[in-house]
PDB file of C-alpha atoms in Angstrom:
ATOM      1  CA  MET A  11     167.733  98.284 159.649  1.00 72.00           C
ATOM      2  CA  THR A  12     170.114 100.441 157.612  1.00 81.00           C
ATOM      3  CA  PRO A  13     169.389 100.489 153.861  1.00 94.00           C
ATOM      4  CA  GLY A  14     171.917 100.377 151.084  1.00 96.00           C
ATOM      5  CA  ILE A  15     172.653 103.767 149.552  1.00 97.00           C
ATOM      6  CA  ILE A  16     173.451 104.468 145.909  1.00 98.00           C
ATOM      7  CA  VAL A  17     174.176 107.817 144.245  1.00 98.00           C
ATOM      8  CA  ILE A  18     173.519 108.493 140.548  1.00 98.00           C
ATOM      9  CA  ASN A  19     176.265 110.700 139.132  1.00 97.00           C
ATOM     10  CA  LEU A  20     177.474 111.635 135.658  1.00 96.00           C
ATOM     11  CA  ASP A  21     181.111 110.707 135.035  1.00 95.00           C
ATOM     12  CA  ARG A  22     182.035 114.331 134.360  1.00 94.00           C
ATOM     13  CA  ASP A  23     180.454 115.709 137.536  1.00 94.00           C
ATOM     14  CA  HIS A  24     183.321 115.135 139.957  1.00 96.00           C
ATOM     15  CA  GLU A  25     182.432 118.094 142.174  1.00 95.00           C
ATOM     16  CA  ARG A  26     178.891 116.867 142.691  1.00 96.00           C
ATOM     17  CA  MET A  27     180.084 113.432 143.689  1.00 97.00           C
ATOM     18  CA  ALA A  28     182.556 115.006 146.107  1.00 96.00           C
ATOM     19  CA  HIS A  29     179.633 116.980 147.531  1.00 96.00           C
ATOM     20  CA  MET A  30     177.685 113.757 148.088  1.00 96.00           C
ATOM     21  CA  ARG A  31     180.620 111.792 149.511  1.00 96.00           C
ATOM     22  CA  GLY A  32     181.349 114.611 151.951  1.00 96.00           C
ATOM     23  CA  GLN A  33     177.781 114.651 153.242  1.00 96.00           C
ATOM     24  CA  LEU A  34     177.590 110.882 153.539  1.00 96.00           C
ATOM     25  CA  ALA A  35     180.963 110.674 155.283  1.00 95.00           C
ATOM     26  CA  ALA A  36     179.845 113.327 157.774  1.00 93.00           C
ATOM     27  CA  ALA A  37     176.742 111.237 158.466  1.00 91.00           C
ATOM     28  CA  GLY A  38     178.866 108.102 158.838  1.00 90.00           C
ATOM     29  CA  VAL A  39     177.168 106.354 155.934  1.00 90.00           C
ATOM     30  CA  PRO A  40     178.884 104.423 153.100  1.00 91.00           C
ATOM     31  CA  CYS A  41     177.508 104.570 149.563  1.00 94.00           C
ATOM     32  CA  GLU A  42     177.942 103.169 146.091  1.00 97.00           C
ATOM     33  CA  ARG A  43     178.264 105.391 143.036  1.00 98.00           C
ATOM     34  CA  PHE A  44     176.288 104.584 139.876  1.00 98.00           C
ATOM     35  CA  GLY A  45     177.576 106.173 136.684  1.00 97.00           C
ATOM     36  CA  ALA A  46     174.584 107.796 134.977  1.00 97.00           C
ATOM     37  CA  LEU A  47     173.732 106.299 131.589  1.00 97.00           C
ATOM     38  CA  ARG A  48     173.621 108.057 128.237  1.00 94.00           C
ATOM     39  CA  GLY A  49     170.246 107.984 126.557  1.00 94.00           C
ATOM     40  CA  ASP A  50     171.788 107.304 123.148  1.00 91.00           C
ATOM     41  CA  ALA A  51     173.890 104.343 124.319  1.00 91.00           C
ATOM     42  CA  LEU A  52     171.643 102.035 126.316  1.00 96.00           C
ATOM     43  CA  PRO A  53     172.028  98.271 126.667  1.00 96.00           C
ATOM     44  CA  PRO A  54     169.232  96.304 124.952  1.00 96.00           C
ATOM     45  CA  ASP A  55     167.481  95.323 128.196  1.00 96.00           C
ATOM     46  CA  LEU A  56     166.943  99.022 128.965  1.00 97.00           C
ATOM     47  CA  ALA A  57     166.517 100.355 125.428  1.00 96.00           C
ATOM     48  CA  ARG A  58     163.407  98.190 124.982  1.00 96.00           C
ATOM     49  CA  TYR A  59     161.555 100.348 127.524  1.00 97.00           C
ATOM     50  CA  PHE A  60     161.704 103.405 125.244  1.00 96.00           C
ATOM     51  CA  PRO A  61     159.724 103.236 121.975  1.00 94.00           C
ATOM     52  CA  VAL A  62     161.082 105.139 119.009  1.00 88.00           C
ATOM     53  CA  ASP A  63     158.038 107.429 119.039  1.00 88.00           C
ATOM     54  CA  ALA A  64     158.590 108.495 122.668  1.00 86.00           C
ATOM     55  CA  LYS A  65     158.838 112.287 122.892  1.00 88.00           C
ATOM     56  CA  LEU A  66     161.825 112.182 125.239  1.00 93.00           C
ATOM     57  CA  SER A  67     165.231 113.811 124.884  1.00 94.00           C
ATOM     58  CA  PRO A  68     168.424 111.720 125.204  1.00 94.00           C
ATOM     59  CA  GLY A  69     168.946 113.320 128.624  1.00 94.00           C
ATOM     60  CA  GLU A  70     165.478 112.314 129.785  1.00 96.00           C
ATOM     61  CA  ILE A  71     166.001 108.764 128.535  1.00 96.00           C
ATOM     62  CA  GLY A  72     169.411 108.541 130.209  1.00 97.00           C
ATOM     63  CA  CYS A  73     167.994 109.756 133.516  1.00 96.00           C
ATOM     64  CA  TYR A  74     165.092 107.299 133.349  1.00 97.00           C
ATOM     65  CA  ALA A  75     167.298 104.386 132.313  1.00 98.00           C
ATOM     66  CA  SER A  76     169.747 105.062 135.152  1.00 98.00           C
ATOM     67  CA  HIS A  77     166.988 104.622 137.707  1.00 98.00           C
ATOM     68  CA  LEU A  78     165.683 101.508 135.928  1.00 99.00           C
ATOM     69  CA  ALA A  79     169.167  99.961 135.926  1.00 98.00           C
ATOM     70  CA  ILE A  80     169.399 100.411 139.695  1.00 99.00           C
ATOM     71  CA  LEU A  81     165.932  98.929 140.172  1.00 98.00           C
ATOM     72  CA  GLN A  82     166.973  95.912 138.100  1.00 98.00           C
ATOM     73  CA  ARG A  83     169.870  95.290 140.485  1.00 98.00           C
ATOM     74  CA  ILE A  84     167.551  95.594 143.499  1.00 98.00           C
ATOM     75  CA  ALA A  85     165.022  93.200 141.956  1.00 98.00           C
ATOM     76  CA  ARG A  86     167.791  90.673 141.213  1.00 97.00           C
ATOM     77  CA  GLY A  87     169.109  90.897 144.771  1.00 97.00           C
ATOM     78  CA  GLU A  88     172.406  92.494 143.707  1.00 97.00           C
ATOM     79  CA  LEU A  89     171.641  95.571 145.823  1.00 96.00           C
ATOM     80  CA  ALA A  90     170.172  95.556 149.310  1.00 94.00           C
ATOM     81  CA  SER A  91     166.462  96.036 149.875  1.00 96.00           C
ATOM     82  CA  PRO A  92     165.475  98.570 150.956  1.00 97.00           C
ATOM     83  CA  GLN A  93     167.757 100.870 148.965  1.00 98.00           C
ATOM     84  CA  LEU A  94     168.076 104.638 149.245  1.00 98.00           C
ATOM     85  CA  VAL A  95     168.448 106.041 145.726  1.00 98.00           C
ATOM     86  CA  LEU A  96     169.950 109.533 145.552  1.00 98.00           C
ATOM     87  CA  GLU A  97     170.699 111.921 142.729  1.00 97.00           C
ATOM     88  CA  ASP A  98     173.847 113.982 143.230  1.00 96.00           C
ATOM     89  CA  ASP A  99     172.199 117.360 143.844  1.00 94.00           C
ATOM     90  CA  VAL A 100     170.475 116.722 147.174  1.00 96.00           C
ATOM     91  CA  GLY A 101     171.206 117.973 150.677  1.00 96.00           C
ATOM     92  CA  LEU A 102     171.395 115.370 153.436  1.00 96.00           C
ATOM     93  CA  PRO A 103     170.615 115.877 157.141  1.00 94.00           C
ATOM     94  CA  SER A 104     173.298 115.233 159.739  1.00 90.00           C
ATOM     95  CA  ASP A 105     171.026 112.656 161.395  1.00 92.00           C
ATOM     96  CA  LEU A 106     170.467 110.699 158.169  1.00 95.00           C
ATOM     97  CA  LEU A 107     171.363 107.294 159.591  1.00 94.00           C
ATOM     98  CA  LEU A 108     169.156 107.634 162.669  1.00 95.00           C
ATOM     99  CA  ALA A 109     166.311 109.135 160.625  1.00 96.00           C
ATOM    100  CA  LEU A 110     166.392 106.199 158.197  1.00 96.00           C
ATOM    101  CA  ASP A 111     166.354 103.681 161.047  1.00 96.00           C
ATOM    102  CA  VAL A 112     163.325 105.413 162.603  1.00 97.00           C
ATOM    103  CA  LEU A 113     161.583 105.627 159.221  1.00 98.00           C
ATOM    104  CA  ILE A 114     162.054 101.963 158.360  1.00 98.00           C
ATOM    105  CA  ALA A 115     160.849 100.904 161.810  1.00 97.00           C
ATOM    106  CA  ALA A 116     157.663 102.969 161.311  1.00 98.00           C
ATOM    107  CA  LEU A 117     156.798 101.502 157.904  1.00 98.00           C
ATOM    108  CA  PRO A 118     154.139  98.784 157.625  1.00 95.00           C
ATOM    109  CA  GLU A 119     155.105  95.256 156.673  1.00 94.00           C
ATOM    110  CA  ARG A 120     154.193  95.864 153.032  1.00 94.00           C
ATOM    111  CA  TRP A 121     155.333  99.027 151.278  1.00 98.00           C
ATOM    112  CA  ASP A 122     156.983  99.868 147.970  1.00 98.00           C
ATOM    113  CA  ILE A 123     158.461 103.372 147.956  1.00 98.00           C
ATOM    114  CA  VAL A 124     158.943 106.343 150.277  1.00 98.00           C
ATOM    115  CA  ARG A 125     159.475 109.778 148.725  1.00 97.00           C
ATOM    116  CA  LEU A 126     162.010 111.822 150.690  1.00 97.00           C
ATOM    117  CA  SER A 127     163.031 114.994 148.881  1.00 93.00           C
ATOM    118  CA  TYR A 128     160.183 117.313 147.965  1.00 82.00           C
ATOM    119  CA  HIS A 129     157.726 119.347 149.993  1.00 80.00           C
ATOM    120  CA  THR A 130     154.255 118.678 148.652  1.00 82.00           C
ATOM    121  CA  LYS A 131     151.849 121.580 148.333  1.00 80.00           C
ATOM    122  CA  ARG A 132     148.881 119.252 148.759  1.00 85.00           C
ATOM    123  CA  VAL A 133     147.199 117.760 151.798  1.00 88.00           C
ATOM    124  CA  THR A 134     148.787 114.680 153.362  1.00 90.00           C
ATOM    125  CA  ARG A 135     147.468 112.053 155.743  1.00 91.00           C
ATOM    126  CA  PRO A 136     149.731 111.598 158.799  1.00 93.00           C
ATOM    127  CA  ILE A 137     150.541 107.936 159.466  1.00 95.00           C
ATOM    128  CA  ALA A 138     153.239 107.981 162.166  1.00 97.00           C
ATOM    129  CA  ALA A 139     155.474 110.443 164.010  1.00 97.00           C
ATOM    130  CA  LEU A 140     159.170 110.094 163.120  1.00 97.00           C
ATOM    131  CA  GLY A 141     160.666 112.583 165.559  1.00 94.00           C
ATOM    132  CA  GLU A 142     162.364 115.930 164.853  1.00 91.00           C
ATOM    133  CA  GLY A 143     159.005 117.258 163.627  1.00 92.00           C
ATOM    134  CA  ARG A 144     158.814 114.747 160.766  1.00 95.00           C
ATOM    135  CA  GLU A 145     155.903 112.474 159.921  1.00 96.00           C
ATOM    136  CA  LEU A 146     155.359 109.437 157.744  1.00 98.00           C
ATOM    137  CA  VAL A 147     152.498 110.419 155.428  1.00 96.00           C
ATOM    138  CA  ARG A 148     150.260 109.363 152.576  1.00 94.00           C
ATOM    139  CA  TYR A 149     150.101 111.865 149.715  1.00 92.00           C
ATOM    140  CA  SER A 150     146.890 113.161 148.221  1.00 88.00           C
ATOM    141  CA  ARG A 151     149.071 113.912 145.206  1.00 87.00           C
ATOM    142  CA  VAL A 152     152.558 112.448 144.908  1.00 91.00           C
ATOM    143  CA  PRO A 153     155.296 115.052 144.281  1.00 89.00           C
ATOM    144  CA  THR A 154     157.107 115.202 140.952  1.00 88.00           C
ATOM    145  CA  THR A 155     160.711 114.418 141.855  1.00 89.00           C
ATOM    146  CA  THR A 156     163.286 111.623 141.829  1.00 94.00           C
ATOM    147  CA  GLY A 157     165.985 113.296 143.932  1.00 95.00           C
ATOM    148  CA  ALA A 158     165.743 110.852 146.833  1.00 97.00           C
ATOM    149  CA  TYR A 159     163.557 107.848 147.523  1.00 98.00           C
ATOM    150  CA  LEU A 160     163.668 104.651 149.555  1.00 98.00           C
ATOM    151  CA  ILE A 161     162.478 101.632 147.597  1.00 98.00           C
ATOM    152  CA  SER A 162     161.877  97.969 148.399  1.00 98.00           C
ATOM    153  CA  ALA A 163     162.429  94.973 146.149  1.00 98.00           C
ATOM    154  CA  SER A 164     158.667  94.722 145.578  1.00 98.00           C
ATOM    155  CA  GLY A 165     158.536  98.377 144.528  1.00 98.00           C
ATOM    156  CA  ALA A 166     161.443  97.842 142.147  1.00 98.00           C
ATOM    157  CA  ARG A 167     159.758  94.837 140.529  1.00 98.00           C
ATOM    158  CA  LYS A 168     156.482  96.706 140.071  1.00 98.00           C
ATOM    159  CA  PHE A 169     158.076  99.720 138.396  1.00 98.00           C
ATOM    160  CA  LEU A 170     160.142  97.476 136.128  1.00 98.00           C
ATOM    161  CA  ALA A 171     156.970  96.193 134.435  1.00 96.00           C
ATOM    162  CA  GLN A 172     157.663  95.883 130.725  1.00 94.00           C
ATOM    163  CA  ARG A 173     155.629  98.849 129.490  1.00 94.00           C
ATOM    164  CA  PRO A 174     156.559 101.659 127.089  1.00 95.00           C
ATOM    165  CA  ARG A 175     157.955 104.755 128.813  1.00 96.00           C
ATOM    166  CA  ARG A 176     156.909 107.992 127.125  1.00 93.00           C
ATOM    167  CA  LEU A 177     157.227 110.502 129.965  1.00 93.00           C
ATOM    168  CA  PRO A 178     160.184 111.574 132.114  1.00 95.00           C
ATOM    169  CA  ILE A 179     160.663 109.316 135.117  1.00 96.00           C
ATOM    170  CA  ASP A 180     159.538 111.894 137.675  1.00 94.00           C
ATOM    171  CA  HIS A 181     156.161 112.090 135.919  1.00 93.00           C
ATOM    172  CA  ASP A 182     155.800 108.318 135.583  1.00 95.00           C
ATOM    173  CA  LEU A 183     156.855 107.650 139.169  1.00 95.00           C
ATOM    174  CA  LYS A 184     154.191 109.973 140.555  1.00 92.00           C
ATOM    175  CA  ARG A 185     151.475 107.983 138.741  1.00 92.00           C
ATOM    176  CA  VAL A 186     151.511 105.346 141.436  1.00 93.00           C
ATOM    177  CA  TRP A 187     148.140 103.943 140.377  1.00 92.00           C
ATOM    178  CA  GLU A 188     149.619 102.825 137.046  1.00 92.00           C
ATOM    179  CA  TRP A 189     152.206 100.637 138.758  1.00 94.00           C
ATOM    180  CA  GLY A 190     150.328  99.698 141.925  1.00 93.00           C
ATOM    181  CA  LEU A 191     153.061 101.292 144.036  1.00 96.00           C
ATOM    182  CA  ASP A 192     152.259 101.428 147.752  1.00 96.00           C
ATOM    183  CA  THR A 193     153.659 104.918 148.302  1.00 97.00           C
ATOM    184  CA  TYR A 194     154.524 106.928 151.403  1.00 97.00           C
ATOM    185  CA  GLY A 195     156.394 110.138 152.069  1.00 97.00           C
ATOM    186  CA  VAL A 196     158.172 112.034 154.821  1.00 97.00           C
ATOM    187  CA  SER A 197     156.895 115.508 155.687  1.00 93.00           C
ATOM    188  CA  PRO A 198     158.641 117.856 156.000  1.00 93.00           C
ATOM    189  CA  PRO A 199     161.094 116.225 153.597  1.00 95.00           C
ATOM    190  CA  LEU A 200     164.039 114.415 155.133  1.00 96.00           C
ATOM    191  CA  ILE A 201     166.312 115.375 152.226  1.00 96.00           C
ATOM    192  CA  ALA A 202     166.674 118.752 150.486  1.00 94.00           C
ATOM    193  CA  HIS A 203     165.901 118.770 146.766  1.00 87.00           C
ATOM    194  CA  ASP A 204     168.131 120.273 144.039  1.00 80.00           C
ATOM    195  CA  VAL A 205     170.550 122.277 146.205  1.00 84.00           C
ATOM    196  CA  PHE A 206     172.491 123.463 143.131  1.00 82.00           C
ATOM    197  CA  GLY A 207     169.454 124.973 141.425  1.00 70.00           C
ATOM    198  CA  GLN A 208     169.621 122.661 138.395  1.00 63.00           C
ATOM    199  CA  SER A 209     170.214 118.941 138.171  1.00 60.00           C
ATOM    200  CA  THR A 210     172.590 117.602 135.533  1.00 62.00           C
ATOM    201  CA  ILE A 211     171.139 114.098 135.913  1.00 58.00           C
ATOM    202  CA  ASP A 212     167.514 115.038 135.833  1.00 52.00           C
ATOM    203  CA  ALA A 213     166.161 115.590 132.385  1.00 43.00           C
ATOM    204  CA  LEU A 214     165.096 118.958 131.140  1.00 41.00           C
ATOM    205  CA  SER A 215     161.471 119.751 131.854  1.00 43.00           C
ATOM    206  CA  PRO A 216     159.215 117.728 129.585  1.00 46.00           C
ATOM    207  CA  THR A 217     158.382 119.073 126.186  1.00 49.00           C
ATOM    208  CA  GLY A 218     154.956 120.462 125.416  1.00 46.00           C
ATOM    209  CA  ARG A 219     154.001 117.196 123.735  1.00 47.00           C
ATOM    210  CA  ALA A 220     155.140 115.157 126.723  1.00 48.00           C
ATOM    211  CA  ARG A 221     153.154 117.390 129.080  1.00 47.00           C
ATOM    212  CA  LEU A 222     150.070 117.055 126.875  1.00 46.00           C
ATOM    213  CA  HIS A 223     150.461 113.288 126.727  1.00 49.00           C
ATOM    214  CA  GLY A 224     150.819 113.147 130.499  1.00 49.00           C
ATOM    215  CA  GLY A 225     147.691 115.232 130.954  1.00 48.00           C
ATOM    216  CA  LYS A 226     145.723 112.891 128.700  1.00 49.00           C
ATOM    217  CA  ARG A 227     146.909 109.900 130.714  1.00 49.00           C
ATOM    218  CA  GLU A 228     145.650 111.496 133.917  1.00 51.00           C
ATOM    219  CA  LEU A 229     142.268 112.176 132.345  1.00 47.00           C
ATOM    220  CA  ILE A 230     141.765 108.619 131.106  1.00 49.00           C
ATOM    221  CA  ALA A 231     142.795 106.955 134.375  1.00 58.00           C
ATOM    222  CA  PRO A 232     140.182 108.268 136.845  1.00 69.00           C
ATOM    223  CA  LEU A 233     139.021 104.852 138.059  1.00 74.00           C
ATOM    224  CA  SER A 234     142.487 103.530 138.866  1.00 75.00           C
ATOM    225  CA  ARG A 235     143.348 106.808 140.602  1.00 77.00           C
ATOM    226  CA  LEU A 236     140.115 106.615 142.578  1.00 78.00           C
ATOM    227  CA  ARG A 237     140.804 103.043 143.681  1.00 80.00           C
ATOM    228  CA  GLN A 238     144.302 103.999 144.775  1.00 79.00           C
ATOM    229  CA  GLY A 239     143.055 107.043 146.667  1.00 80.00           C
ATOM    230  CA  ILE A 240     140.314 105.158 148.498  1.00 82.00           C
ATOM    231  CA  ARG A 241     142.779 102.427 149.432  1.00 81.00           C
ATOM    232  CA  ASP A 242     145.278 104.944 150.828  1.00 82.00           C
ATOM    233  CA  PHE A 243     142.825 107.289 152.565  1.00 80.00           C
ATOM    234  CA  GLY A 244     139.501 105.521 152.981  1.00 83.00           C
ATOM    235  CA  LEU A 245     136.355 106.722 151.220  1.00 82.00           C
ATOM    236  CA  SER A 246     135.349 109.490 153.637  1.00 83.00           C
ATOM    237  CA  ARG A 247     138.845 110.987 153.769  1.00 84.00           C
ATOM    238  CA  TRP A 248     139.233 110.741 149.994  1.00 76.00           C
ATOM    239  CA  LEU A 249     135.997 112.667 149.456  1.00 79.00           C
ATOM    240  CA  ALA A 250     137.290 115.392 151.790  1.00 81.00           C
ATOM    241  CA  LEU A 251     140.561 115.863 149.896  1.00 81.00           C
ATOM    242  CA  GLY A 252     139.195 118.158 147.180  1.00 82.00           C
ATOM    243  CA  PRO A 253     137.811 120.816 149.550  1.00 86.00           C
ATOM    244  CA  LEU A 254     140.839 120.561 151.847  1.00 83.00           C
ATOM    245  CA  ASN A 255     143.345 120.945 149.000  1.00 80.00           C
ATOM    246  CA  LEU A 256     141.342 123.884 147.648  1.00 83.00           C
ATOM    247  CA  ALA A 257     141.412 125.546 151.073  1.00 84.00           C
ATOM    248  CA  VAL A 258     145.198 125.285 151.151  1.00 80.00           C
ATOM    249  CA  ARG A 259     145.657 126.554 147.585  1.00 81.00           C
ATOM    250  CA  VAL A 260     143.471 129.665 147.969  1.00 84.00           C
ATOM    251  CA  THR A 261     145.041 130.678 151.286  1.00 85.00           C
ATOM    252  CA  PRO A 262     147.695 133.450 151.200  1.00 85.00           C
ATOM    253  CA  LYS A 263     151.210 131.976 151.193  1.00 79.00           C
ATOM    254  CA  ARG A 264     152.128 133.246 154.641  1.00 81.00           C
ATOM    255  CA  LEU A 265     149.146 131.393 156.128  1.00 78.00           C
ATOM    256  CA  ARG A 266     149.434 128.180 154.130  1.00 78.00           C
ATOM    257  CA  PRO A 267     151.620 126.230 156.591  1.00 75.00           C
ATOM    258  CA  SER A 268     149.104 126.661 159.400  1.00 83.00           C
ATOM    259  CA  ILE A 269     146.146 125.893 157.105  1.00 82.00           C
ATOM    260  CA  ALA A 270     147.964 122.822 155.774  1.00 78.00           C
ATOM    261  CA  ARG A 271     148.535 121.563 159.321  1.00 80.00           C
ATOM    262  CA  TRP A 272     144.844 122.094 160.064  1.00 83.00           C
ATOM    263  CA  ALA A 273     143.835 120.255 156.869  1.00 82.00           C
ATOM    264  CA  ASN A 274     146.222 117.376 157.533  1.00 81.00           C
ATOM    265  CA  ALA A 275     144.819 116.980 161.034  1.00 82.00           C
ATOM    266  CA  ARG A 276     141.360 116.438 159.522  1.00 82.00           C
ATOM    267  CA  LEU A 277     142.720 113.258 157.882  1.00 81.00           C
ATOM    268  CA  THR A 278     144.135 111.541 160.954  1.00 78.00           C
TER     269      THR A 278
END
């Protein structure tokens, strides 16, 4: 099964869209362009997600709302499910089409989202081999990025829950326990993240207040995080994650890849 593909791109960023179209054409894959929204000019059905006291910049709101607008179209059946959502600053592999076919075939019957564009520094649980050295994995900690992800209609509906959004989307989307998102990843990443060094779609890094608010949310949600972790890893594996992640973090950088492979193997 080949998913639909949509690229989020600001109207002024013609060169970035040309960069994306060139990569997709080389891979033999068609795409749709979605004009990124302005945070200060949202339609009412999107503006209601962002309370007036949210500590988000217009750029952060526009970025978040652009993703929500795409998810609305997926949930309504206007876009194919699954859908590959791309920001315009990613690097695509030449075997994208084949890699997506292999990935979708390896997924279980029920899944919500697959993260594709960031190399996690934490331990992962291998689920299935995807070829070319890639694996379908469960994350012990979901990466903070929205550059590229594959999402199903069920995942879109879950993340569209009518709840106030007070953090940038990359921080909300990693809190999978808050949305009940059945999340997977590809390791090493299938798609390169932020090849230009700075995204014009992605919001600026969250303000100090937003970071503090996000930290508080993590502290007050231990039970839901625990339930999610045990579901994804099983109790014995979940209990092993802390020591394994610590082993990776304290290892010198040049040795971390081999230690990470060793740690990941403990979770199979």
